[in-house]
CSV table of C-alpha atoms in Angstrom, one decimal:
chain,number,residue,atom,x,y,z
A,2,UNK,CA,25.7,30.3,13.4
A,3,UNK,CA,26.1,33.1,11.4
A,4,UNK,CA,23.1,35.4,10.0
A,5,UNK,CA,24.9,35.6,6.4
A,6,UNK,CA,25.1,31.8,6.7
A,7,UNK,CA,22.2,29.5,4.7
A,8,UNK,CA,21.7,26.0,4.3
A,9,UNK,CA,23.4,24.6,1.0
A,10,UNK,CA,20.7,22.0,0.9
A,11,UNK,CA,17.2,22.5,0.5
A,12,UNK,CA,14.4,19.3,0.1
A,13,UNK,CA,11.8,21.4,-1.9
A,14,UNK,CA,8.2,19.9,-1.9
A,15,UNK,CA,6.4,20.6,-5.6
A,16,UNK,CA,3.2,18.7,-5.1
A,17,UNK,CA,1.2,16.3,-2.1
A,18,UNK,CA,-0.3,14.7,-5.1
A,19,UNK,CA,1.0,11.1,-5.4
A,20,UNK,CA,0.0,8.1,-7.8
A,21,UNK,CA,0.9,5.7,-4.8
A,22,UNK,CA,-0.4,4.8,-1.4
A,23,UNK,CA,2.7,4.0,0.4
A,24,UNK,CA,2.2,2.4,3.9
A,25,UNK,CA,5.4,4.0,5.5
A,26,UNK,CA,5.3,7.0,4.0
A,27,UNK,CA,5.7,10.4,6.6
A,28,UNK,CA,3.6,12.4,4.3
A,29,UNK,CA,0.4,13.4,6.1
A,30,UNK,CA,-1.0,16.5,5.4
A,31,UNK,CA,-3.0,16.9,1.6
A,32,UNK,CA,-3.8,19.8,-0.6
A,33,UNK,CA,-5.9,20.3,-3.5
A,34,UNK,CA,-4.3,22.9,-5.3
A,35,UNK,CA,-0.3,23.1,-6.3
A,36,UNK,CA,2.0,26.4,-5.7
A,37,UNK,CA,1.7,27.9,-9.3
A,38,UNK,CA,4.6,27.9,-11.1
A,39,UNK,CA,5.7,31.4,-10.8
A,40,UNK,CA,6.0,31.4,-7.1
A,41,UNK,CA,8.0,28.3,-7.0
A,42,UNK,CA,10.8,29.6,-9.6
A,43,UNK,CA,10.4,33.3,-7.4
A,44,UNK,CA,11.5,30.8,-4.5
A,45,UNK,CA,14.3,28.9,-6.2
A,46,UNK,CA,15.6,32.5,-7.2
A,47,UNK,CA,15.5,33.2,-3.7
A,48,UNK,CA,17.3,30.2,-2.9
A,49,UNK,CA,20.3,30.7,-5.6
A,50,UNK,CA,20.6,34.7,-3.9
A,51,UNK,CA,20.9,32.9,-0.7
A,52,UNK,CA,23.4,30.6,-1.5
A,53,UNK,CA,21.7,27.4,-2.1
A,54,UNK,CA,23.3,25.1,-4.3
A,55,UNK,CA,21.5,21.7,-4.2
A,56,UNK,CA,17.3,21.3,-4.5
A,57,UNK,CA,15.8,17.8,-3.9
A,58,UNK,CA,12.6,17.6,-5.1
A,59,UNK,CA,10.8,15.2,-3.3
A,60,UNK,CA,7.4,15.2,-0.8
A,61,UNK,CA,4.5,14.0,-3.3
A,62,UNK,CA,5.6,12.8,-6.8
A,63,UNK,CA,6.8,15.7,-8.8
A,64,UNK,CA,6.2,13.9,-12.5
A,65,UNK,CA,2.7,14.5,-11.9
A,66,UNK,CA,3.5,18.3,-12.4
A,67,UNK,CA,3.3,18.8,-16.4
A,68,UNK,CA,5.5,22.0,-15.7
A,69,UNK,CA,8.5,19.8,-13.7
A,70,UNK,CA,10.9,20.3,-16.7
A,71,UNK,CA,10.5,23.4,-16.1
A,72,UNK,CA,11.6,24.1,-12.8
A,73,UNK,CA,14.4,21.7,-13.3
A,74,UNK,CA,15.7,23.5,-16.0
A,75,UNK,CA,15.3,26.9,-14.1
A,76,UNK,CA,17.5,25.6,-11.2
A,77,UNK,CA,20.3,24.0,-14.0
A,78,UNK,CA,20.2,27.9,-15.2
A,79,UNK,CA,21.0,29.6,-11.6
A,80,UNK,CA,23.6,26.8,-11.4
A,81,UNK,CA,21.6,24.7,-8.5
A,82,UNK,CA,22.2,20.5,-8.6
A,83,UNK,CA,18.5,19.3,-8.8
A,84,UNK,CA,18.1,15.6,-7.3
A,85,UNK,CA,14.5,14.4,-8.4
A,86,UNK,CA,12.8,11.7,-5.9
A,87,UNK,CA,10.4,9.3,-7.9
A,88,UNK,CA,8.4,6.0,-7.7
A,89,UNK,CA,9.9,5.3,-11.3
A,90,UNK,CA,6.3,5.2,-12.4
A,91,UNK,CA,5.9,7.9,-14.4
A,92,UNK,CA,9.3,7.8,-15.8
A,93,UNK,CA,8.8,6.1,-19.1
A,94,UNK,CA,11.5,6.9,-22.0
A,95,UNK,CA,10.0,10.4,-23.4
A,96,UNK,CA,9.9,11.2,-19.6
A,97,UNK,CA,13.9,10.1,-19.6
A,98,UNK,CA,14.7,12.1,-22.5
A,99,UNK,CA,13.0,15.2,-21.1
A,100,UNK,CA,14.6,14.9,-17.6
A,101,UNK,CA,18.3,14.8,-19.6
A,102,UNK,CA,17.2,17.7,-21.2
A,103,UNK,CA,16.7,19.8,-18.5
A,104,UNK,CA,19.5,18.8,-17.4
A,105,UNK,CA,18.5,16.9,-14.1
A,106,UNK,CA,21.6,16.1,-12.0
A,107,UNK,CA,20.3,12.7,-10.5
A,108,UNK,CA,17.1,10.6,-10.8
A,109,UNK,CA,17.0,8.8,-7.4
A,110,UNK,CA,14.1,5.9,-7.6
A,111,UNK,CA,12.0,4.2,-4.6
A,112,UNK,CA,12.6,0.5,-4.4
A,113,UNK,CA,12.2,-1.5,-1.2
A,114,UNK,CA,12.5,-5.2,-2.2
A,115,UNK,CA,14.2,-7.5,-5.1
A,116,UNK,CA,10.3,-8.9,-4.6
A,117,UNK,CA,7.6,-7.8,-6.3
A,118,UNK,CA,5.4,-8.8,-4.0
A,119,UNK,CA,6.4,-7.5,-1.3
A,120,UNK,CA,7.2,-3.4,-3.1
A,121,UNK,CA,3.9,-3.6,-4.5
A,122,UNK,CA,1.9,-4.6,-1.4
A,123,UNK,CA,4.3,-1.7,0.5
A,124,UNK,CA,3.1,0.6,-2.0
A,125,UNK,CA,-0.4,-0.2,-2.4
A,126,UNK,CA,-0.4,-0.8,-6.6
A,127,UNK,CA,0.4,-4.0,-8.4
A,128,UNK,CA,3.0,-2.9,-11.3
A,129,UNK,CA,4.6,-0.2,-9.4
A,130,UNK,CA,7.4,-2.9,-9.4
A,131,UNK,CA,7.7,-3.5,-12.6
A,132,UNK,CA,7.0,0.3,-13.6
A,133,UNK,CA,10.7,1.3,-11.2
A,134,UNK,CA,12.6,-1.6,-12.6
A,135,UNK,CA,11.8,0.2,-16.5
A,136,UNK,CA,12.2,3.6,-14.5
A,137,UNK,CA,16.2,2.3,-14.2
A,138,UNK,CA,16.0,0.8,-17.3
A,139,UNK,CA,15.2,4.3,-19.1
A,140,UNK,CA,17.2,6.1,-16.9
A,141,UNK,CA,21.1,3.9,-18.0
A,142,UNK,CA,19.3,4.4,-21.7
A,143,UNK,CA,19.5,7.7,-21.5
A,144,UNK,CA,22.6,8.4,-19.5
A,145,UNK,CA,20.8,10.0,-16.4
A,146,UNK,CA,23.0,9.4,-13.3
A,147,UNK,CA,20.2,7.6,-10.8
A,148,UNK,CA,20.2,6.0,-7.7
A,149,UNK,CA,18.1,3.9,-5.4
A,150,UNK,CA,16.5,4.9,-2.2
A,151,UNK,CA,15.8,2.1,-0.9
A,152,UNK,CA,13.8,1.5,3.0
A,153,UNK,CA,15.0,-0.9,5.6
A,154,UNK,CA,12.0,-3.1,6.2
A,155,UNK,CA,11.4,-7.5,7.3
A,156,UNK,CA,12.4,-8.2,2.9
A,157,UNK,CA,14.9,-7.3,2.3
A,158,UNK,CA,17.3,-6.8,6.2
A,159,UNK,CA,18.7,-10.0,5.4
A,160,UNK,CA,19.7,-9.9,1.8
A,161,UNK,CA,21.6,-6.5,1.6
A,162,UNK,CA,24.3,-7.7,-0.4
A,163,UNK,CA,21.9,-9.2,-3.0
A,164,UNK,CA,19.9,-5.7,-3.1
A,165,UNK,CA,23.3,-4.3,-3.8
A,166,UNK,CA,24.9,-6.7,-6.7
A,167,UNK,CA,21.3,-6.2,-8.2
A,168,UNK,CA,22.0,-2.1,-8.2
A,169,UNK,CA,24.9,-2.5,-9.9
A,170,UNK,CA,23.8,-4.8,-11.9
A,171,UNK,CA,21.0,-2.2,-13.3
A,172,UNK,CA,23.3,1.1,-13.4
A,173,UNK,CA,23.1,2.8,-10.6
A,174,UNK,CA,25.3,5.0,-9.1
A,175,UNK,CA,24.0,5.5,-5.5
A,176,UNK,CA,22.0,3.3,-3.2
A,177,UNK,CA,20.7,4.9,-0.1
A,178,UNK,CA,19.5,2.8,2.6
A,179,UNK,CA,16.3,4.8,4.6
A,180,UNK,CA,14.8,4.0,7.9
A,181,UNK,CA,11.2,4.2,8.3
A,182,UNK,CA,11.2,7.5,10.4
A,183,UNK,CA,6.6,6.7,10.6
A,184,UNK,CA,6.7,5.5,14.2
A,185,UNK,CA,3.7,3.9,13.5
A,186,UNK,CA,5.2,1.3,10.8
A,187,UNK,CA,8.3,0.3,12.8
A,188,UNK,CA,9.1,-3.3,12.8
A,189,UNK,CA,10.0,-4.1,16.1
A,190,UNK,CA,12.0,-7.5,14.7
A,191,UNK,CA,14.0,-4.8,12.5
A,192,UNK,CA,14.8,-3.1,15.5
A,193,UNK,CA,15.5,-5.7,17.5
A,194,UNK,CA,18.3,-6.5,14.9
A,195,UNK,CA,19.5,-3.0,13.8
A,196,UNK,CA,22.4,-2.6,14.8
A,197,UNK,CA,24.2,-5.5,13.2
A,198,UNK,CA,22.0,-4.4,9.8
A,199,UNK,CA,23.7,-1.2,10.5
A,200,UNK,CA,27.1,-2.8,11.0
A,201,UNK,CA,26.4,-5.3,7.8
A,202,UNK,CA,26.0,-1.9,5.9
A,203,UNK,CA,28.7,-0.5,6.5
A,204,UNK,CA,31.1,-3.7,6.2
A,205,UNK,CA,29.3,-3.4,2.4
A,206,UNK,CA,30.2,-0.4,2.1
A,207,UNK,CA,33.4,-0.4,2.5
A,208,UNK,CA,33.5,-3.8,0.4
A,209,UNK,CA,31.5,-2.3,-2.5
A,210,UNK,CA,33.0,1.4,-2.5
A,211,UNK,CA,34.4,1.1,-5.8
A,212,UNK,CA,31.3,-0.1,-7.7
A,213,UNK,CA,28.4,2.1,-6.2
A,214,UNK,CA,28.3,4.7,-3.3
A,215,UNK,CA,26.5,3.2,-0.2
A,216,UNK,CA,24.3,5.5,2.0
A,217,UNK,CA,22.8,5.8,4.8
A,218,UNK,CA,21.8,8.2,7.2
A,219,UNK,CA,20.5,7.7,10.7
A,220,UNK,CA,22.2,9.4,14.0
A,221,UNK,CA,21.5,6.4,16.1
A,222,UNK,CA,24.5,4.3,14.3
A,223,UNK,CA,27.1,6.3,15.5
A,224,UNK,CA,26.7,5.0,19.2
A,225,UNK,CA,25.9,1.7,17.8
A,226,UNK,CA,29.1,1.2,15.4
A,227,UNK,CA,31.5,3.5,17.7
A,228,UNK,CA,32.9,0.3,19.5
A,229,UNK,CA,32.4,-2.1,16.4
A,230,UNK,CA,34.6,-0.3,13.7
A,231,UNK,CA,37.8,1.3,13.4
A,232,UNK,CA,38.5,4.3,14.7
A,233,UNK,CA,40.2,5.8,11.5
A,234,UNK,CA,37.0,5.4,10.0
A,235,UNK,CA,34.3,6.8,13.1
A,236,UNK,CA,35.5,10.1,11.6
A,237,UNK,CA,33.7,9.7,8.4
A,238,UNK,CA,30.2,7.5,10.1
A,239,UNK,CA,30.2,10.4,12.4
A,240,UNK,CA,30.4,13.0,9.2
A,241,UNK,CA,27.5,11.1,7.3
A,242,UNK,CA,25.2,10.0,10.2
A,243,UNK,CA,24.9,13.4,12.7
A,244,UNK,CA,21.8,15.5,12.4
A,245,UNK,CA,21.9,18.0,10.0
A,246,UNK,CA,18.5,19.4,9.8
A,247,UNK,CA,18.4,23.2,10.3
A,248,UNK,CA,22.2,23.3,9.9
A,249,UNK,CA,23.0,21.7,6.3
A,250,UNK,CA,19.2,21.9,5.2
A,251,UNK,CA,15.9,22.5,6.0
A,252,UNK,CA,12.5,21.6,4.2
A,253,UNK,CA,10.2,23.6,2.4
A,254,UNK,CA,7.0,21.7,2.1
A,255,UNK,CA,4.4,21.7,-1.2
A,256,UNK,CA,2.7,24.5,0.6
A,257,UNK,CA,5.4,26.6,2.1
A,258,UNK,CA,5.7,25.8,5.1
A,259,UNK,CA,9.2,25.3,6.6
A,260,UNK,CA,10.5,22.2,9.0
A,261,UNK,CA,14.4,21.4,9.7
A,262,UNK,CA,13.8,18.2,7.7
A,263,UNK,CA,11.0,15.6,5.8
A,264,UNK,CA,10.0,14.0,9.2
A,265,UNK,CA,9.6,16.9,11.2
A,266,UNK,CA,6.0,18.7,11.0
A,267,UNK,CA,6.9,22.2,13.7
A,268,UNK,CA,6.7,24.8,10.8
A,269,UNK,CA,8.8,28.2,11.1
A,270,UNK,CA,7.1,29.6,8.5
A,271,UNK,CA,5.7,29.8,5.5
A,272,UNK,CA,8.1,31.0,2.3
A,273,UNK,CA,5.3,32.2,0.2
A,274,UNK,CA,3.7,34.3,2.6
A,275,UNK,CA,6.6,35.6,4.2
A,276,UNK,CA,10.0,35.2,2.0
A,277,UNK,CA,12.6,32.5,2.7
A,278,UNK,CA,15.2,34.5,4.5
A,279,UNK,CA,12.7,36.1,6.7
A,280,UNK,CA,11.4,32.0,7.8
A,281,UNK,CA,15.5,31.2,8.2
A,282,UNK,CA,16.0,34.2,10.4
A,283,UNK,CA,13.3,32.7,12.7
A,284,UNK,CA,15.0,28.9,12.4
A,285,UNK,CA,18.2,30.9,13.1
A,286,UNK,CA,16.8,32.5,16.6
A,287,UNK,CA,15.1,29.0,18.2
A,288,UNK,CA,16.4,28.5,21.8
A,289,UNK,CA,17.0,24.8,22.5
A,290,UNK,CA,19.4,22.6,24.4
A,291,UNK,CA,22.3,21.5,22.0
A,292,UNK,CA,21.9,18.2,23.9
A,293,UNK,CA,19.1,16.9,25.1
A,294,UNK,CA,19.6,16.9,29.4
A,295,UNK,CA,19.4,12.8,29.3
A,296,UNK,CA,22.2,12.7,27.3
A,297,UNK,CA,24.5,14.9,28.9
A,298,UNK,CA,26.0,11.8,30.8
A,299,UNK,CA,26.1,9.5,28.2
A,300,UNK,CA,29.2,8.4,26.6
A,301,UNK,CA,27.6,9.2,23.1
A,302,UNK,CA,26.4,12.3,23.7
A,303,UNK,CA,28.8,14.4,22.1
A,304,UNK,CA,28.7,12.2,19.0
A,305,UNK,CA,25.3,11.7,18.4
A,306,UNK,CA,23.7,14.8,19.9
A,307,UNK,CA,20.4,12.9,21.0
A,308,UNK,CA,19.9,10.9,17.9
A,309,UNK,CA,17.1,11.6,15.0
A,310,UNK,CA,15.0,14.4,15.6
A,311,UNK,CA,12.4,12.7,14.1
A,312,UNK,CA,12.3,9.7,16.5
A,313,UNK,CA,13.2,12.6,19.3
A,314,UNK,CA,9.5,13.8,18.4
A,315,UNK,CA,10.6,17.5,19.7
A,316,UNK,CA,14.0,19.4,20.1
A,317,UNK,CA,14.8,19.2,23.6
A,318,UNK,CA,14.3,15.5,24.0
A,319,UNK,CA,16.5,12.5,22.7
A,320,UNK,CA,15.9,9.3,20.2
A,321,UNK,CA,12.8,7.5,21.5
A,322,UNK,CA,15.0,4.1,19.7
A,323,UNK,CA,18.2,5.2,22.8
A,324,UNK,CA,17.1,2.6,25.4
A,325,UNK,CA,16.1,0.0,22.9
A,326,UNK,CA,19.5,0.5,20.7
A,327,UNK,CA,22.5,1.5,22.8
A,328,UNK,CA,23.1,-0.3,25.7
C-alpha cells in the first residue's frame, strides 16, 4: 500500500441523532451535540484533496440536520458522488425536491419486509412503513435515482423474489441485501439456512440483472458459493464480497473518530482533532496478519481472507460464522 494511496470511498457519519429505534442497528455510542457545519465541509475538502470520490452519508439519520442540503451540495461542487442512507421518514416531496437540487447522486432507503408489521415492530414506530413506501414514492416523482437497503432477517428469507418484483415495481434502481453484523440480533434459523439464501440471491441476481442491480456484501459467501456456481462467474462474487475496509474505505464516525468500516468500533483517530491524512497514515502503518493463522490451511483462505471483520471481532482472528457456515 502506497502512502500517496487513499481510499476512494468514505461512509461519513453527520449526526447519532435518529427518529427511529431500530433493534439491529450497530450504532451504539450517542452524542448530544453535532460536528458544526464548517468542520464537516473543511473535512470533505480534505477528502476531495486526497482523492475521494464517493461520500455515503449514513450513521444516524442525516435529514434531521437542517443544513444536509448543504453539505450535499458542497460535495456535488468538489465533484464527490454523495449516496444519502435514510429511513424514508423524513423524505416527504419538499424534502425530494431539495435533495434533486443539491444534486444528490442516490437516495438509498431502509426497508426490511413487504410487511408492515413486521418493518415497524423492527424499527420501533408504527408508520415508519408507510412513511419509506411514500419516501420511494417522492423519490420516482422527482427523478432521484434510489435504492433499497434492505436486512436479511426470519420475513422476508423466504420471499426474496417477491421483495425484488416489489422494487421494481416502485422504481428502484438498486436493492442491497444487508446482514445483521449486531451479534446480538442474529437469527440462528437464518443462519442455519444462509447459505442457500446466499445461493437464492445470487441465482436472482443473475435472473433479474437487467431490471435492477442486486447487492450484497458479506465475505463468508465466497466459501459458501465457490463449489455451488460457475467458475466464470467466482471472479466477480469474489470482486463484490472480499473485505474492503481499510483498503476501498474506511469510516469516519459523527464524531470523528475513524474505523475500517460501520461495524468496527477500534478507532485510529479522530479527523477533527488531528486531520484526515494524519488518521490514514496511522491505518496505513497497523501490523496484522493478512490471514488470520486458522485459516492459513483452509481451502478458502486465500479467497475470503478470514471472512467479515465485523463477525472476526478483531484483525488477527477469523469469521466467528466459519465453523457454523463452511463445512
Amino acid at each position: 500500500m502506497h502512502n500517496d494511496y487513499f481510499p476512494p470511498q468514505v461512509y461519513l457519519g453527520l449526526t447519532y441523532f435518529c427518529n427511529l429505534k431500530c433493534k439491529h442497528c450497530y450504532v451504539h455510542k450517542k452524542t448530544t451535540r453535532d460536528i458544526p457545519k464548517q468542520k464537516i465541509k473543511n473535512l470533505i475538502k480534505e477528502m476531495a484533496n486526497l482523492g475521494v470520490f464517493k461520500i455515503v452519508l449514513t450513521h444516524g439519520e442525516s435529514l434531521l440536520r437542517r443544513d444536509v442540503f448543504d453539505i450535499i451540495s458542497f460535495c456535488y461542487r468538489l465533484n464527490i458522488d454523495t449516496t444519502l442512507i435514510t429511513n424514508g421518514i423524513l423524505l416527504d416531496e419538499k424534502t425530494a425536491k431539495e435533495l434533486k437540487k443539491a444534486k444528490v447522486s442516490r437516495v438509498v432507503i431502509s426497508f426490511d419486509s413487504l410487511s408492515k408489521e413486521y418493518h415497524n415492530n423492527l424499527r420501533g414506530r408504527r408508520d415508519c412503513w408507510d412513511k419509506a413506501i411514500i419516501a420511494m414514492d417522492n423519490c420516482k416523482k422527482n427523478g432521484l435515482v434510489f435504492g433499497l437497503n434492505i436486512t436479511i432477517n426470519e420475513s422476508n428469507y423466504s420471499n426474496l423474489e417477491g421483495i425484488i418484483k416489489f422494487s421494481i415495481e416502485k422504481g428502484a434502481k438498486d436493492i442491497y441485501f444487508l446482514t445483521v453484523r449486531n451479534q446480538k440480533y442474529i437469527n440462528k434459523k437464518l443462519l442455519e439456512n444462509y447459505s442457500d439464501i446466499i445461493f437464492r440471491l445470487w441465482e436472482l441476481k443473475k435472473k433479474y440483472n437487467k431490471k435492477i442491480n442486486i447487492a450484497f456484501h458479506d465475505p463468508i459467501a465466497i466459501p459458501l458459493l465457490a463449489n455451488k456456481i460457475k467458475t466464470s462467474e467466482f471472479k466477480k462474487l469474489f470482486i463484490g464480497n472480499l473485505c474492503q475496509a481499510g483498503i476501498s474505505w474506511i469510516s469516519i464516525k459523527p464524531d470523528g473518530e475513524v474505523s475500517l468500516c460501520n461495524f468496527l468500533s477500534t478507532s485510529f483517530g479522530n479527523v477533527y482533532l488531528e486531520g484526515l491524512e494524519s488518521v490514514w497514515k496511522k491505518i496505513q502503518s497497523r501490523k496484522f496478519p493478512t490471514l488470520p493463522n486458522v485459516c492459513i490451511n483452509c481451502r478458502y483462505g486465500d479467497t475470503c481472507k478470514g471472512g467479515c471483520r465485523a463477525f472476526a471481532k478483531k484483525e488477527g482472528l477469523a469469521d466467528s460464522r466459519c465453523n457454523l457456515l463452511v463445512k
